[in-house]
Amino acid sequence: MSKPASAPIVPATEAALTAAAALLHAGELVAMPTETVYGLAADARNPAAVGRIFAAKGRPADHPLIVHLAAADQLDQWARDIPPAARALAAAFWPGPLTLILKRAAGVPAAVTGGQDTVGVRVPAHPAALALLRAFGGGLAAPSANRFGRISPTTAAHVAEELGERLALIIDGGPCAVGIESTIVDLSRGSVEVLRPGAISAAELARVIDAAAAIPVAATLPTGQSGQSAPAPRVSGALAAHYAPGTRLCLVAGTELAATITRHHAEHERLVVLAHQASDPELPGVSWLPMPASASAYARQLYARLRAADALGADLILIEAPPDAPAWRAIHDRLGRAAVGSGAQ
Ligand code: TXA
Ligand code: MG
């Protein structure tokens, strides 16, 4: 049997967005660019369409999806009992890479929330996503457009590689500007807790919440340490093994890098190195992918670099550990999970 053809990749013209909105109304799946990573979008009010997302990704049905909205004024259609801190965060950071977990409004399909009483919502900061959301006229459920547990796509070509034959259309919005998934903040349980670190830091969140003087700030607490008795919501991005390449991956301190490379090299292992430091010309047969010095540029390139490293078919990917500073927290999070899940293929 021949492989089904991949969905067409089209630029975000008005005609393409109108066609995409019609496909979404018909219950089909459309890949859309966002500023963080590409999303696999379906009509969030249509349980059958949402079911197709889970089938395409191979994602367990109890993992909730983020509902994407065109503007914060649609929030009350999806959430209830919205605390002032959530309104303040939405006003400060939307459109932008921030997802709010809130109590869900009546009528939000259980397929979207994974059967939980909460819903994740965000307004993405990508002109094509916003134009599509406006053309569609409702909420779009959209996880990252990768197969479950794999590296999130940051270009339209990555989406086609991951899921092309499962989609109706792929909207090309260019490479994603942020490059890693949104910061997820849970405001559904009377406190503020970062469930997934992202480009918007806990300190930035705390500044806005403090200014709103709304509720006690626990946003600076590390993930999973809110001290509450209510069960923590399920976050698939919080699984230890996630965002993983097929090649085994290890993080190495910069000071240990040269010695580690020499050791593996002596065992005739084929290596790919992702490092801030310049390559060592003494080491033939090592593929060296230079990484940017700033956290934002590093995040933008991280997933494309991991894909490129994986595609080289080496025995091992070595990554020089980035600086141990707050700006790098989300990157450490993704690298740690990639290392845990790596080498499975
Ligand atoms: O940047 C992003 O957030 C991207 C783009 C496409 O918007 N989306 C994304 O979706 O990363 P996904 O499904 O790959 O990750 C969403 C995360 C999952 O870990 C999910 O468990 C969590 O959000 N989530 C969604 N709704 C939730 C809820 N009600 N309670 C707790 N976690 C929730
Ligand atoms: Mg994902």
Short mmCIF file of C-alpha atoms and ligand atoms in Angstrom, two decimals:
data_model
loop_
_atom_site.label_atom_id
_atom_site.label_comp_id
_atom_site.label_asym_id
_atom_site.label_seq_id
_atom_site.Cartn_x
_atom_site.Cartn_y
_atom_site.Cartn_z
CA MET A 1 0.00 0.00 0.00
CA SER A 2 1.40 3.42 -0.91
CA LYS A 3 1.84 6.04 1.81
CA PRO A 4 -1.02 8.60 1.93
CA ALA A 5 -0.01 12.01 0.55
CA SER A 6 0.92 14.78 2.98
CA ALA A 7 -1.47 17.72 3.35
CA PRO A 8 -0.59 20.76 1.26
CA ILE A 9 1.61 23.40 2.91
CA VAL A 10 0.19 26.82 2.02
CA PRO A 11 1.14 30.40 2.95
CA ALA A 12 -1.30 32.26 5.20
CA THR A 13 -3.17 34.16 2.49
CA GLU A 14 -6.74 35.32 3.04
CA ALA A 15 -7.97 32.61 0.65
CA ALA A 16 -6.01 29.91 2.50
CA LEU A 17 -7.35 31.06 5.88
CA THR A 18 -10.93 31.08 4.56
CA ALA A 19 -10.42 27.54 3.25
CA ALA A 20 -8.84 26.49 6.56
CA ALA A 21 -11.78 27.91 8.54
CA ALA A 22 -14.23 25.97 6.32
CA LEU A 23 -12.24 22.73 6.85
CA LEU A 24 -12.28 23.33 10.61
CA HIS A 25 -16.06 23.90 10.56
CA ALA A 26 -16.34 20.58 8.70
CA GLY A 27 -14.50 18.83 11.56
CA GLU A 28 -11.12 18.48 9.81
CA LEU A 29 -7.63 19.02 11.28
CA VAL A 30 -5.52 22.02 10.23
CA ALA A 31 -1.95 22.78 11.35
CA MET A 32 -1.51 26.42 12.32
CA PRO A 33 1.61 28.40 13.17
CA THR A 34 1.82 30.05 16.57
CA GLU A 35 4.65 32.09 18.10
CA THR A 36 5.64 29.12 20.31
CA VAL A 37 5.34 25.94 18.19
CA TYR A 38 2.97 24.76 15.43
CA GLY A 39 -0.44 23.62 16.66
CA LEU A 40 -2.71 20.82 15.42
CA ALA A 41 -6.04 22.64 15.39
CA ALA A 42 -9.63 21.39 15.50
CA ASP A 43 -12.99 22.95 16.37
CA ALA A 44 -12.97 22.90 20.19
CA ARG A 45 -16.78 22.65 20.32
CA ASN A 46 -16.84 19.53 18.10
CA PRO A 47 -15.99 16.38 20.12
CA ALA A 48 -15.56 14.26 16.96
CA ALA A 49 -13.04 16.74 15.53
CA VAL A 50 -11.21 16.88 18.87
CA GLY A 51 -11.16 13.08 18.87
CA ARG A 52 -9.30 13.21 15.56
CA ILE A 53 -6.51 15.20 17.25
CA PHE A 54 -5.95 12.39 19.75
CA ALA A 55 -6.02 9.76 17.00
CA ALA A 56 -3.54 11.69 14.83
CA LYS A 57 -1.08 12.33 17.67
CA GLY A 58 -1.43 8.96 19.34
CA ARG A 59 -2.08 10.89 22.52
CA PRO A 60 -3.91 9.34 25.51
CA ALA A 61 -7.51 10.63 25.60
CA ASP A 62 -7.27 11.89 29.19
CA HIS A 63 -4.61 14.50 28.33
CA PRO A 64 -6.32 17.92 28.08
CA LEU A 65 -5.85 20.33 25.17
CA ILE A 66 -5.34 24.09 25.09
CA VAL A 67 -8.19 26.13 23.60
CA HIS A 68 -6.87 28.98 21.44
CA LEU A 69 -8.93 32.17 21.24
CA ALA A 70 -8.77 35.27 19.03
CA ALA A 71 -9.06 37.64 22.01
CA ALA A 72 -9.35 37.73 25.80
CA ASP A 73 -12.97 38.92 25.56
CA GLN A 74 -13.94 35.32 24.64
CA LEU A 75 -12.59 33.99 27.95
CA ASP A 76 -15.98 33.82 29.68
CA GLN A 77 -17.33 31.50 26.95
CA TRP A 78 -14.77 28.90 28.05
CA ALA A 79 -14.05 29.52 31.76
CA ARG A 80 -15.99 30.39 34.93
CA ASP A 81 -15.05 31.83 38.34
CA ILE A 82 -12.16 33.66 36.66
CA PRO A 83 -9.97 35.22 39.38
CA PRO A 84 -8.73 38.83 39.00
CA ALA A 85 -5.16 37.52 38.71
CA ALA A 86 -6.13 35.61 35.56
CA ARG A 87 -7.66 38.74 34.01
CA ALA A 88 -4.52 40.68 34.91
CA LEU A 89 -2.25 38.06 33.35
CA ALA A 90 -4.39 37.92 30.21
CA ALA A 91 -4.30 41.70 29.91
CA ALA A 92 -0.53 41.78 30.40
CA PHE A 93 0.58 38.85 28.22
CA TRP A 94 -2.07 38.10 25.57
CA PRO A 95 -1.62 37.69 22.71
CA GLY A 96 1.43 35.77 23.89
CA PRO A 97 3.04 32.52 25.07
CA LEU A 98 0.95 32.09 28.23
CA THR A 99 -1.72 29.45 28.90
CA LEU A 100 -4.12 29.92 31.80
CA ILE A 101 -5.74 26.91 33.48
CA LEU A 102 -9.16 27.94 34.80
CA LYS A 103 -12.40 26.30 35.90
CA ARG A 104 -14.19 25.31 32.72
CA ALA A 105 -17.46 26.90 31.66
CA ALA A 106 -20.55 24.74 31.13
CA GLY A 107 -20.62 23.18 27.68
CA VAL A 108 -16.87 22.85 27.12
CA PRO A 109 -16.54 19.31 25.72
CA ALA A 110 -14.96 16.74 28.04
CA ALA A 111 -12.82 15.66 25.07
CA VAL A 112 -11.00 19.02 25.31
CA THR A 113 -10.50 19.01 29.07
CA GLY A 114 -9.55 15.36 29.39
CA GLY A 115 -12.64 14.97 31.58
CA GLN A 116 -11.31 17.48 34.14
CA ASP A 117 -13.25 20.44 35.55
CA THR A 118 -10.62 22.85 34.22
CA VAL A 119 -9.75 24.23 30.80
CA GLY A 120 -6.50 25.61 29.36
CA VAL A 121 -6.86 28.78 27.26
CA ARG A 122 -4.50 31.09 25.42
CA VAL A 123 -4.48 33.84 22.77
CA PRO A 124 -1.48 33.15 20.50
CA ALA A 125 0.72 35.99 19.22
CA HIS A 126 1.06 34.96 15.59
CA PRO A 127 -0.73 37.00 12.93
CA ALA A 128 -1.72 33.89 10.94
CA ALA A 129 -3.11 32.14 14.03
CA LEU A 130 -5.09 35.23 15.02
CA ALA A 131 -6.40 35.66 11.46
CA LEU A 132 -7.41 32.00 11.36
CA LEU A 133 -9.14 32.26 14.75
CA ARG A 134 -11.05 35.33 13.56
CA ALA A 135 -12.00 33.67 10.27
CA PHE A 136 -13.12 30.56 12.16
CA GLY A 137 -15.02 32.58 14.74
CA GLY A 138 -14.60 30.27 17.75
CA GLY A 139 -12.13 28.39 19.92
CA LEU A 140 -9.57 26.03 18.38
CA ALA A 141 -8.25 23.14 20.44
CA ALA A 142 -4.60 22.76 19.44
CA PRO A 143 -1.83 20.69 20.96
CA SER A 144 1.65 20.89 19.48
CA ALA A 145 1.54 19.30 16.01
CA ASN A 146 3.84 16.36 16.78
CA ARG A 147 3.24 12.72 17.53
CA PHE A 148 2.84 12.11 21.28
CA GLY A 149 6.11 12.39 23.19
CA ARG A 150 8.14 13.64 20.23
CA ILE A 151 9.83 16.97 19.51
CA SER A 152 7.41 19.88 18.91
CA PRO A 153 7.46 21.32 15.36
CA THR A 154 8.72 24.87 14.80
CA THR A 155 8.38 24.94 10.99
CA ALA A 156 5.67 23.83 8.55
CA ALA A 157 8.09 21.22 7.15
CA HIS A 158 8.44 19.67 10.63
CA VAL A 159 4.64 19.36 10.82
CA ALA A 160 4.54 17.62 7.44
CA GLU A 161 7.22 15.16 8.64
CA GLU A 162 5.34 14.45 11.87
CA LEU A 163 1.71 14.30 10.82
CA GLY A 164 1.36 15.44 7.19
CA GLU A 165 -0.80 12.58 6.01
CA ARG A 166 -3.22 12.98 8.96
CA LEU A 167 -4.09 16.65 8.22
CA ALA A 168 -6.30 18.50 5.75
CA LEU A 169 -4.03 21.56 5.47
CA ILE A 170 -0.81 23.00 6.88
CA ILE A 171 -0.65 26.81 7.15
CA ASP A 172 2.94 28.01 6.78
CA GLY A 173 3.70 30.96 9.05
CA GLY A 174 7.49 30.63 8.90
CA PRO A 175 9.74 29.48 11.76
CA CYS A 176 8.24 30.07 15.23
CA ALA A 177 9.64 33.15 16.99
CA VAL A 178 9.63 31.71 20.54
CA GLY A 179 10.37 28.08 19.69
CA ILE A 180 9.27 26.36 22.92
CA GLU A 181 5.76 25.80 24.26
CA SER A 182 3.83 28.38 26.28
CA THR A 183 4.21 28.92 30.01
CA ILE A 184 1.26 27.17 31.69
CA VAL A 185 -0.16 28.72 34.87
CA ASP A 186 -2.85 27.07 36.97
CA LEU A 187 -5.28 29.57 38.54
CA SER A 188 -8.10 27.09 39.05
CA ARG A 189 -7.35 26.18 42.66
CA GLY A 190 -7.16 29.49 44.55
CA SER A 191 -3.43 29.95 44.04
CA VAL A 192 -1.06 30.55 41.16
CA GLU A 193 1.20 27.73 40.09
CA VAL A 194 3.50 27.36 37.11
CA LEU A 195 2.80 23.91 35.63
CA ARG A 196 5.13 24.27 32.64
CA PRO A 197 7.90 26.89 32.40
CA GLY A 198 8.12 28.85 29.17
CA ALA A 199 9.29 32.13 27.69
CA ILE A 200 7.28 34.12 30.25
CA SER A 201 9.10 33.61 33.54
CA ALA A 202 7.69 33.12 37.03
CA ALA A 203 9.20 36.50 37.98
CA GLU A 204 7.33 38.25 35.16
CA LEU A 205 4.09 36.56 36.22
CA ALA A 206 4.65 37.50 39.85
CA ARG A 207 5.19 41.17 38.96
CA VAL A 208 1.79 41.36 37.25
CA ILE A 209 0.00 39.43 39.99
CA ASP A 210 1.62 41.52 42.72
CA ALA A 211 0.56 44.68 40.93
CA ALA A 212 -3.00 43.36 40.72
CA ALA A 213 -2.73 42.50 44.46
CA ALA A 214 -5.26 39.81 43.78
CA ILE A 215 -4.38 36.55 45.51
CA PRO A 216 -1.31 35.10 47.24
CA VAL A 217 1.54 34.48 44.83
CA ALA A 218 2.97 30.99 44.62
CA ALA A 219 4.11 31.52 41.07
CA THR A 220 7.75 31.40 42.06
CA LEU A 221 7.37 27.93 43.54
CA PRO A 222 8.97 25.17 41.51
CA THR A 223 6.54 23.02 39.53
CA GLY A 224 4.50 20.63 41.64
CA GLN A 225 5.30 22.17 45.05
CA SER A 226 2.22 24.23 45.76
CA GLY A 227 1.64 22.39 48.99
CA GLN A 228 -2.01 21.87 48.15
CA SER A 229 -4.00 18.77 48.82
CA ALA A 230 -6.11 18.90 45.62
CA PRO A 231 -4.72 16.59 42.95
CA ALA A 232 -2.47 18.42 40.51
CA PRO A 233 -3.91 18.66 36.98
CA ARG A 234 -2.46 16.30 34.40
CA VAL A 235 0.02 18.01 32.12
CA SER A 236 1.49 15.82 29.42
CA GLY A 237 4.41 18.23 29.13
CA ALA A 238 5.12 17.35 32.75
CA LEU A 239 5.81 13.70 31.98
CA ALA A 240 9.48 13.01 32.59
CA ALA A 241 9.98 11.59 29.10
CA HIS A 242 8.84 14.17 26.57
CA TYR A 243 10.16 16.22 23.68
CA ALA A 244 12.52 13.36 22.92
CA PRO A 245 14.70 12.54 19.91
CA GLY A 246 15.23 8.91 18.85
CA THR A 247 18.99 9.17 19.38
CA ARG A 248 20.28 8.87 22.96
CA LEU A 249 20.96 12.30 24.41
CA CYS A 250 23.15 13.40 27.34
CA LEU A 251 23.64 16.78 29.00
CA VAL A 252 27.25 17.56 29.89
CA ALA A 253 28.74 20.48 31.87
CA GLY A 254 30.86 22.77 29.68
CA THR A 255 33.95 21.99 31.73
CA GLU A 256 33.47 18.24 31.14
CA LEU A 257 32.65 18.47 27.44
CA ALA A 258 36.09 17.96 25.90
CA ALA A 259 36.90 14.97 28.13
CA THR A 260 33.48 13.39 27.51
CA ILE A 261 33.86 13.74 23.76
CA THR A 262 37.35 12.22 23.86
CA ARG A 263 36.09 9.26 25.89
CA HIS A 264 33.17 8.43 23.55
CA HIS A 265 35.33 9.10 20.52
CA ALA A 266 37.85 6.54 21.73
CA GLU A 267 35.02 4.01 21.80
CA HIS A 268 34.35 4.78 18.13
CA GLU A 269 30.94 6.26 18.85
CA ARG A 270 29.54 8.69 16.30
CA LEU A 271 28.74 11.91 18.14
CA VAL A 272 26.69 15.02 17.57
CA VAL A 273 27.56 17.90 19.88
CA LEU A 274 25.28 20.89 20.54
CA ALA A 275 27.43 23.44 22.32
CA HIS A 276 27.98 27.11 23.06
CA GLN A 277 31.72 26.63 22.87
CA ALA A 278 33.54 26.41 19.55
CA SER A 279 34.31 23.01 18.05
CA ASP A 280 37.62 21.32 18.76
CA PRO A 281 39.49 20.79 15.47
CA GLU A 282 41.43 17.91 17.09
CA LEU A 283 38.32 15.71 17.01
CA PRO A 284 37.48 14.44 13.53
CA GLY A 285 34.19 12.60 12.98
CA VAL A 286 32.26 14.67 15.50
CA SER A 287 29.35 16.73 14.10
CA TRP A 288 29.25 20.05 15.89
CA LEU A 289 26.07 22.16 15.92
CA PRO A 290 26.77 25.57 17.49
CA MET A 291 24.11 26.90 19.90
CA PRO A 292 23.28 30.59 20.52
CA ALA A 293 24.44 32.42 23.65
CA SER A 294 21.12 34.06 24.58
CA ALA A 295 18.27 32.05 26.09
CA SER A 296 15.67 33.43 23.67
CA ALA A 297 17.74 32.60 20.57
CA TYR A 298 18.56 29.18 22.03
CA ALA A 299 14.85 28.44 22.60
CA ARG A 300 14.03 29.55 19.05
CA GLN A 301 16.51 27.08 17.57
CA LEU A 302 16.39 24.24 20.09
CA TYR A 303 13.82 21.90 18.50
CA ALA A 304 15.10 22.37 14.94
CA ARG A 305 18.61 21.59 16.21
CA LEU A 306 17.41 18.48 18.05
CA ARG A 307 15.68 17.30 14.86
CA ALA A 308 18.81 17.99 12.81
CA ALA A 309 20.97 16.19 15.38
CA ASP A 310 18.60 13.21 15.40
CA ALA A 311 18.60 13.03 11.59
CA LEU A 312 22.40 12.58 11.53
CA GLY A 313 21.90 9.04 12.85
CA ALA A 314 24.70 9.24 15.41
CA ASP A 315 25.14 6.99 18.46
CA LEU A 316 24.88 9.84 20.91
CA ILE A 317 23.89 13.51 21.09
CA LEU A 318 25.92 15.46 23.65
CA ILE A 319 24.52 18.82 24.77
CA GLU A 320 26.63 21.34 26.65
CA ALA A 321 24.49 22.29 29.65
CA PRO A 322 23.31 25.91 29.34
CA PRO A 323 23.88 28.44 32.16
CA ASP A 324 22.14 27.74 35.46
CA ALA A 325 20.16 31.00 35.51
CA PRO A 326 16.41 31.82 35.69
CA ALA A 327 16.28 32.88 32.02
CA TRP A 328 17.25 29.31 31.07
CA ARG A 329 14.72 27.51 33.26
CA ALA A 330 12.32 26.51 30.44
CA ILE A 331 15.25 25.32 28.31
CA HIS A 332 16.64 23.20 31.16
CA ASP A 333 13.14 21.76 31.56
CA ARG A 334 12.91 20.74 27.88
CA LEU A 335 16.50 19.43 27.72
CA GLY A 336 15.99 17.36 30.87
CA ARG A 337 12.85 15.74 29.46
CA ALA A 338 14.48 15.19 26.06
CA ALA A 339 17.36 13.37 27.77
CA VAL A 340 15.01 11.12 29.78
CA GLY A 341 12.93 10.15 26.77
CA SER A 342 15.74 9.88 24.24
CA GLY A 343 17.03 6.76 22.54
CA ALA A 344 13.66 5.02 22.37
CA GLN A 345 13.96 4.44 18.61
O1 TXA B 1 2.65 26.82 23.17
C1 TXA B 1 1.78 25.99 23.35
O2 TXA B 1 1.16 25.88 24.41
C2 TXA B 1 1.43 25.07 22.15
C3 TXA B 1 0.82 25.92 21.05
C4 TXA B 1 0.35 25.08 19.88
O3 TXA B 1 -0.19 26.71 21.57
N1 TXA B 1 0.55 24.04 22.57
C5 TXA B 1 0.96 23.01 23.34
O4 TXA B 1 -0.04 22.07 23.48
O5 TXA B 1 2.06 22.92 23.81
P1 TXA B 1 0.24 20.63 24.10
O6 TXA B 1 -1.08 19.93 24.06
O7 TXA B 1 1.36 20.00 23.41
O8 TXA B 1 0.54 20.95 25.56
C6 TXA B 1 -0.48 21.53 26.33
C7 TXA B 1 -0.28 21.23 27.75
C8 TXA B 1 -0.38 19.76 28.02
O9 TXA B 1 0.71 19.41 28.83
C9 TXA B 1 -1.70 19.65 28.75
O10 TXA B 1 -1.70 18.59 29.67
C10 TXA B 1 -1.81 21.00 29.42
O11 TXA B 1 -1.32 21.88 28.48
N2 TXA B 1 -3.19 21.35 29.71
C11 TXA B 1 -4.17 21.68 28.85
N3 TXA B 1 -5.34 21.84 29.50
C12 TXA B 1 -5.10 21.60 30.79
C13 TXA B 1 -5.89 21.57 31.98
N4 TXA B 1 -7.19 21.81 31.95
N5 TXA B 1 -5.28 21.28 33.14
C14 TXA B 1 -3.97 21.03 33.19
N6 TXA B 1 -3.16 21.02 32.11
C15 TXA B 1 -3.71 21.30 30.94
MG MG B 2 3.05 18.99 23.09
#
